[in-house]
PDB file of C-alpha atoms and ligand atoms in Angstrom:
ATOM      1  CA  MET A  91      -2.751  23.670  -6.309  1.00  0.00           C
ATOM      2  CA  ALA A  92      -1.797  22.414  -9.788  1.00  0.00           C
ATOM      3  CA  TYR A  93      -3.052  19.017 -10.565  1.00  0.00           C
ATOM      4  CA  SER A  94      -1.232  16.980 -13.002  1.00  0.00           C
ATOM      5  CA  TYR A  95      -3.239  14.054 -14.766  1.00  0.00           C
ATOM      6  CA  ASP A  96      -1.360  10.995 -16.372  1.00  0.00           C
ATOM      7  CA  ASP A  97      -3.530  10.276 -19.796  1.00  0.00           C
ATOM      8  CA  GLN A  98      -2.073   6.796 -19.648  1.00  0.00           C
ATOM      9  CA  ASN A  99      -3.770   5.791 -16.314  1.00  0.00           C
ATOM     10  CA  ILE A 100      -6.234   2.783 -16.807  1.00  0.00           C
ATOM     11  CA  PHE A 101      -9.304   4.789 -16.068  1.00  0.00           C
ATOM     12  CA  ALA A 102      -8.418   7.083 -18.741  1.00  0.00           C
ATOM     13  CA  LYS A 103      -8.164   3.968 -21.173  1.00  0.00           C
ATOM     14  CA  ILE A 104     -11.228   2.549 -19.925  1.00  0.00           C
ATOM     15  CA  ILE A 105     -13.058   5.893 -20.849  1.00  0.00           C
ATOM     16  CA  ARG A 106     -11.558   6.252 -24.287  1.00  0.00           C
ATOM     17  CA  GLY A 107     -12.694   2.655 -24.664  1.00  0.00           C
ATOM     18  CA  GLU A 108      -8.943   1.156 -25.017  1.00  0.00           C
ATOM     19  CA  ILE A 109      -9.807  -1.365 -22.409  1.00  0.00           C
ATOM     20  CA  PRO A 110     -13.044  -3.212 -21.950  1.00  0.00           C
ATOM     21  CA  ASN A 111     -15.088  -2.626 -18.666  1.00  0.00           C
ATOM     22  CA  ASP A 112     -18.047  -4.049 -17.507  1.00  0.00           C
ATOM     23  CA  THR A 113     -20.204  -0.648 -17.697  1.00  0.00           C
ATOM     24  CA  VAL A 114     -23.222  -0.240 -15.080  1.00  0.00           C
ATOM     25  CA  ALA A 115     -24.283   3.199 -16.496  1.00  0.00           C
ATOM     26  CA  GLU A 116     -23.411   6.103 -18.301  1.00  0.00           C
ATOM     27  CA  THR A 117     -24.277   9.834 -18.722  1.00  0.00           C
ATOM     28  CA  GLU A 118     -22.710  12.482 -20.905  1.00  0.00           C
ATOM     29  CA  HIS A 119     -20.050  13.351 -18.299  1.00  0.00           C
ATOM     30  CA  SER A 120     -19.635   9.997 -16.175  1.00  0.00           C
ATOM     31  CA  LEU A 121     -19.186   6.096 -16.361  1.00  0.00           C
ATOM     32  CA  ALA A 122     -19.953   3.618 -13.716  1.00  0.00           C
ATOM     33  CA  PHE A 123     -18.822   0.497 -14.035  1.00  0.00           C
ATOM     34  CA  ASN A 124     -17.819  -2.722 -11.742  1.00  0.00           C
ATOM     35  CA  ASP A 125     -14.528  -2.790  -9.820  1.00  0.00           C
ATOM     36  CA  ILE A 126     -12.523  -5.628 -11.176  1.00  0.00           C
ATOM     37  CA  ARG A 127     -11.683  -6.975  -7.560  1.00  0.00           C
ATOM     38  CA  PRO A 128     -14.891  -6.493  -5.888  1.00  0.00           C
ATOM     39  CA  GLN A 129     -14.539  -6.175  -2.132  1.00  0.00           C
ATOM     40  CA  ALA A 130     -18.494  -6.723  -1.656  1.00  0.00           C
ATOM     41  CA  PRO A 131     -21.074  -7.843  -3.467  1.00  0.00           C
ATOM     42  CA  VAL A 132     -21.550  -4.429  -4.816  1.00  0.00           C
ATOM     43  CA  HIS A 133     -18.877  -2.457  -5.617  1.00  0.00           C
ATOM     44  CA  VAL A 134     -19.092  -0.090  -8.476  1.00  0.00           C
ATOM     45  CA  LEU A 135     -16.404   2.795  -9.348  1.00  0.00           C
ATOM     46  CA  VAL A 136     -17.955   6.123 -10.634  1.00  0.00           C
ATOM     47  CA  VAL A 137     -15.759   8.373 -12.881  1.00  0.00           C
ATOM     48  CA  PRO A 138     -16.045  11.577 -14.309  1.00  0.00           C
ATOM     49  CA  LYS A 139     -15.114  11.655 -18.156  1.00  0.00           C
ATOM     50  CA  GLY A 140     -12.787  14.381 -17.668  1.00  0.00           C
ATOM     51  CA  ARG A 141      -9.365  14.846 -16.631  1.00  0.00           C
ATOM     52  CA  TYR A 142      -9.506  15.088 -12.763  1.00  0.00           C
ATOM     53  CA  VAL A 143      -7.030  13.009 -10.498  1.00  0.00           C
ATOM     54  CA  CYS A 144      -8.819  13.071  -7.472  1.00  0.00           C
ATOM     55  CA  HIS A 145     -11.790  14.226  -5.693  1.00  0.00           C
ATOM     56  CA  ASP A 146     -10.695  17.680  -4.575  1.00  0.00           C
ATOM     57  CA  HIS A 147      -9.317  17.928  -7.898  1.00  0.00           C
ATOM     58  CA  PHE A 148     -13.015  17.289  -9.375  1.00  0.00           C
ATOM     59  CA  ALA A 149     -14.866  19.415  -6.711  1.00  0.00           C
ATOM     60  CA  ALA A 150     -12.641  22.299  -7.646  1.00  0.00           C
ATOM     61  CA  GLU A 151     -12.306  22.450 -11.067  1.00  0.00           C
ATOM     62  CA  ALA A 152     -15.317  20.348 -12.505  1.00  0.00           C
ATOM     63  CA  SER A 153     -18.069  22.495 -14.805  1.00  0.00           C
ATOM     64  CA  ASP A 154     -21.348  22.798 -12.737  1.00  0.00           C
ATOM     65  CA  ALA A 155     -22.750  20.144 -15.257  1.00  0.00           C
ATOM     66  CA  GLU A 156     -19.897  17.931 -14.572  1.00  0.00           C
ATOM     67  CA  VAL A 157     -20.541  17.735 -10.906  1.00  0.00           C
ATOM     68  CA  LEU A 158     -24.421  17.326 -11.024  1.00  0.00           C
ATOM     69  CA  ASP A 159     -23.987  14.597 -13.729  1.00  0.00           C
ATOM     70  CA  PHE A 160     -21.536  12.645 -11.607  1.00  0.00           C
ATOM     71  CA  MET A 161     -23.656  13.188  -8.250  1.00  0.00           C
ATOM     72  CA  ARG A 162     -26.694  12.298  -9.988  1.00  0.00           C
ATOM     73  CA  LEU A 163     -25.324   8.845 -11.386  1.00  0.00           C
ATOM     74  CA  THR A 164     -24.200   7.776  -8.122  1.00  0.00           C
ATOM     75  CA  ALA A 165     -27.713   8.351  -6.934  1.00  0.00           C
ATOM     76  CA  ARG A 166     -28.796   6.277 -10.041  1.00  0.00           C
ATOM     77  CA  VAL A 167     -26.190   3.270  -9.255  1.00  0.00           C
ATOM     78  CA  VAL A 168     -27.206   3.087  -5.295  1.00  0.00           C
ATOM     79  CA  ALA A 169     -31.128   3.087  -6.405  1.00  0.00           C
ATOM     80  CA  GLU A 170     -30.438   0.762  -9.199  1.00  0.00           C
ATOM     81  CA  GLN A 171     -27.985  -1.651  -6.955  1.00  0.00           C
ATOM     82  CA  GLY A 172     -31.033  -1.990  -4.738  1.00  0.00           C
ATOM     83  CA  LEU A 173     -28.689  -0.115  -1.878  1.00  0.00           C
ATOM     84  CA  ALA A 174     -30.666   2.557  -0.664  1.00  0.00           C
ATOM     85  CA  ASP A 175     -32.308   0.548   1.753  1.00  0.00           C
ATOM     86  CA  GLY A 176     -29.894  -1.677   3.507  1.00  0.00           C
ATOM     87  CA  GLY A 177     -27.180   1.080   3.359  1.00  0.00           C
ATOM     88  CA  TYR A 178     -23.738   1.309   1.857  1.00  0.00           C
ATOM     89  CA  ARG A 179     -20.553   3.164   1.566  1.00  0.00           C
ATOM     90  CA  THR A 180     -18.700   5.476  -0.727  1.00  0.00           C
ATOM     91  CA  ILE A 181     -14.959   5.815  -0.500  1.00  0.00           C
ATOM     92  CA  SER A 182     -12.933   7.961  -2.140  1.00  0.00           C
ATOM     93  CA  ASN A 183      -9.137   7.440  -1.690  1.00  0.00           C
ATOM     94  CA  ALA A 184      -6.869  10.254  -2.574  1.00  0.00           C
ATOM     95  CA  GLY A 185      -3.256  10.719  -2.841  1.00  0.00           C
ATOM     96  CA  GLN A 186      -0.459   8.915  -0.611  1.00  0.00           C
ATOM     97  CA  ALA A 187      -1.781   8.877   2.479  1.00  0.00           C
ATOM     98  CA  GLY A 188      -5.154   7.716   0.855  1.00  0.00           C
ATOM     99  CA  VAL A 189      -3.468   5.229  -0.913  1.00  0.00           C
ATOM    100  CA  GLN A 190      -4.792   5.916  -4.251  1.00  0.00           C
ATOM    101  CA  GLU A 191      -4.106   3.072  -6.549  1.00  0.00           C
ATOM    102  CA  VAL A 192      -5.521   4.728  -9.696  1.00  0.00           C
ATOM    103  CA  PRO A 193      -5.046   8.526 -10.532  1.00  0.00           C
ATOM    104  CA  HIS A 194      -8.313   9.232 -12.009  1.00  0.00           C
ATOM    105  CA  TYR A 195     -10.779  10.418  -9.545  1.00  0.00           C
ATOM    106  CA  HIS A 196     -13.499   7.901  -8.732  1.00  0.00           C
ATOM    107  CA  LEU A 197     -15.459   7.139  -6.350  1.00  0.00           C
ATOM    108  CA  HIS A 198     -16.346   3.351  -4.610  1.00  0.00           C
ATOM    109  CA  ILE A 199     -19.857   2.575  -4.341  1.00  0.00           C
ATOM    110  CA  LEU A 200     -19.777  -0.745  -1.655  1.00  0.00           C
ATOM    111  CA  GLY A 201     -22.754  -2.571  -0.413  1.00  0.00           C
ATOM    112  CA  GLY A 202     -24.805  -5.897  -0.509  1.00  0.00           C
ATOM    113  CA  ARG A 203     -23.137  -6.822   2.877  1.00  0.00           C
ATOM    114  CA  PRO A 204     -22.274  -5.505   6.391  1.00  0.00           C
ATOM    115  CA  LEU A 205     -19.274  -3.488   5.886  1.00  0.00           C
ATOM    116  CA  GLY A 206     -17.721  -3.117   9.311  1.00  0.00           C
ATOM    117  CA  ARG A 207     -16.282   0.016  10.605  1.00  0.00           C
ATOM    118  CA  MET A 208     -14.987   2.908   8.430  1.00  0.00           C
ATOM    119  CA  LEU A 209     -11.603   2.733   8.996  1.00  0.00           C
ATOM    120  CA  GLN A 210      -9.211  -0.277  10.490  1.00  0.00           C
ATOM    121  CA  PRO A 211      -6.594   0.744  12.874  1.00  0.00           C
ATOM    122  CA  GLY A 212      -3.164   1.535  11.613  1.00  0.00           C
TER     123      GLY A 212
HETATM  124  P1  5GP B 197      -8.005   3.493  -5.607  1.00  0.00           P
HETATM  125  O1  5GP B 197      -7.337   2.338  -4.610  1.00  0.00           O
HETATM  126  O2  5GP B 197      -7.505   4.199  -6.567  1.00  0.00           O
HETATM  127  O3  5GP B 197      -8.900   3.909  -4.521  1.00  0.00           O
HETATM  128  O4  5GP B 197      -8.900   2.053  -6.307  1.00  0.00           O
HETATM  129  C1  5GP B 197      -8.479   1.612  -7.470  1.00  0.00           C
HETATM  130  C2  5GP B 197      -9.772   0.423  -7.684  1.00  0.00           C
HETATM  131  O5  5GP B 197      -9.678   0.140  -9.352  1.00  0.00           O
HETATM  132  C3  5GP B 197      -9.394  -0.617  -6.922  1.00  0.00           C
HETATM  133  O6  5GP B 197     -10.472  -1.316  -6.249  1.00  0.00           O
HETATM  134  C4  5GP B 197      -9.007  -1.799  -8.156  1.00  0.00           C
HETATM  135  O7  5GP B 197      -9.433  -3.075  -7.954  1.00  0.00           O
HETATM  136  C5  5GP B 197      -9.677  -0.832  -9.426  1.00  0.00           C
HETATM  137  N1  5GP B 197      -9.189  -1.579 -10.837  1.00  0.00           N
HETATM  138  C6  5GP B 197      -7.863  -1.244 -10.954  1.00  0.00           C
HETATM  139  N2  5GP B 197      -7.629  -1.617 -12.185  1.00  0.00           N
HETATM  140  C7  5GP B 197      -8.698  -2.005 -12.947  1.00  0.00           C
HETATM  141  C8  5GP B 197      -9.330  -2.109 -14.265  1.00  0.00           C
HETATM  142  O8  5GP B 197      -8.767  -2.233 -15.054  1.00  0.00           O
HETATM  143  N3  5GP B 197     -10.654  -2.330 -13.975  1.00  0.00           N
HETATM  144  C9  5GP B 197     -11.443  -2.331 -13.447  1.00  0.00           C
HETATM  145  N4  5GP B 197     -13.199  -2.589 -13.561  1.00  0.00           N
HETATM  146  N5  5GP B 197     -11.108  -1.884 -12.025  1.00  0.00           N
HETATM  147  C10 5GP B 197      -9.728  -1.569 -11.674  1.00  0.00           C
END
């Protein structure tokens, strides 16, 4: 699969520091920041700093160091946001059927209230 990355996407601009964000945590390879339109009391987006379009792109082509850094940061966000005991949800939308809005890989971490069932009908 050949992935085409758009350097002008909004998260690329956030990573380059061209537009502001509400940073929650940052590491060498990854950034976590609050979603601008939160859908739960906690709604954090975790992104790799590298040029990856979606989950399968990142999982297939990122270096071991990038993958490990990203995964460890997700655990840190869950712990620091106080979500581990009460539970939470991670979501990664990909492509057209997944209704992905921003074409830079990101993991939503949602929590702080009961989240209902995973998918709505339709
Ligand atoms: P997607 O549908 O691609 O999985 O989700 C994209 C998410 O990015 C949405 O939840 C949306 O609210 C969030 N988002 C879009 N633009 C911005 C922005 O400029 N800053 C932040 N912090 N979040 C954004």
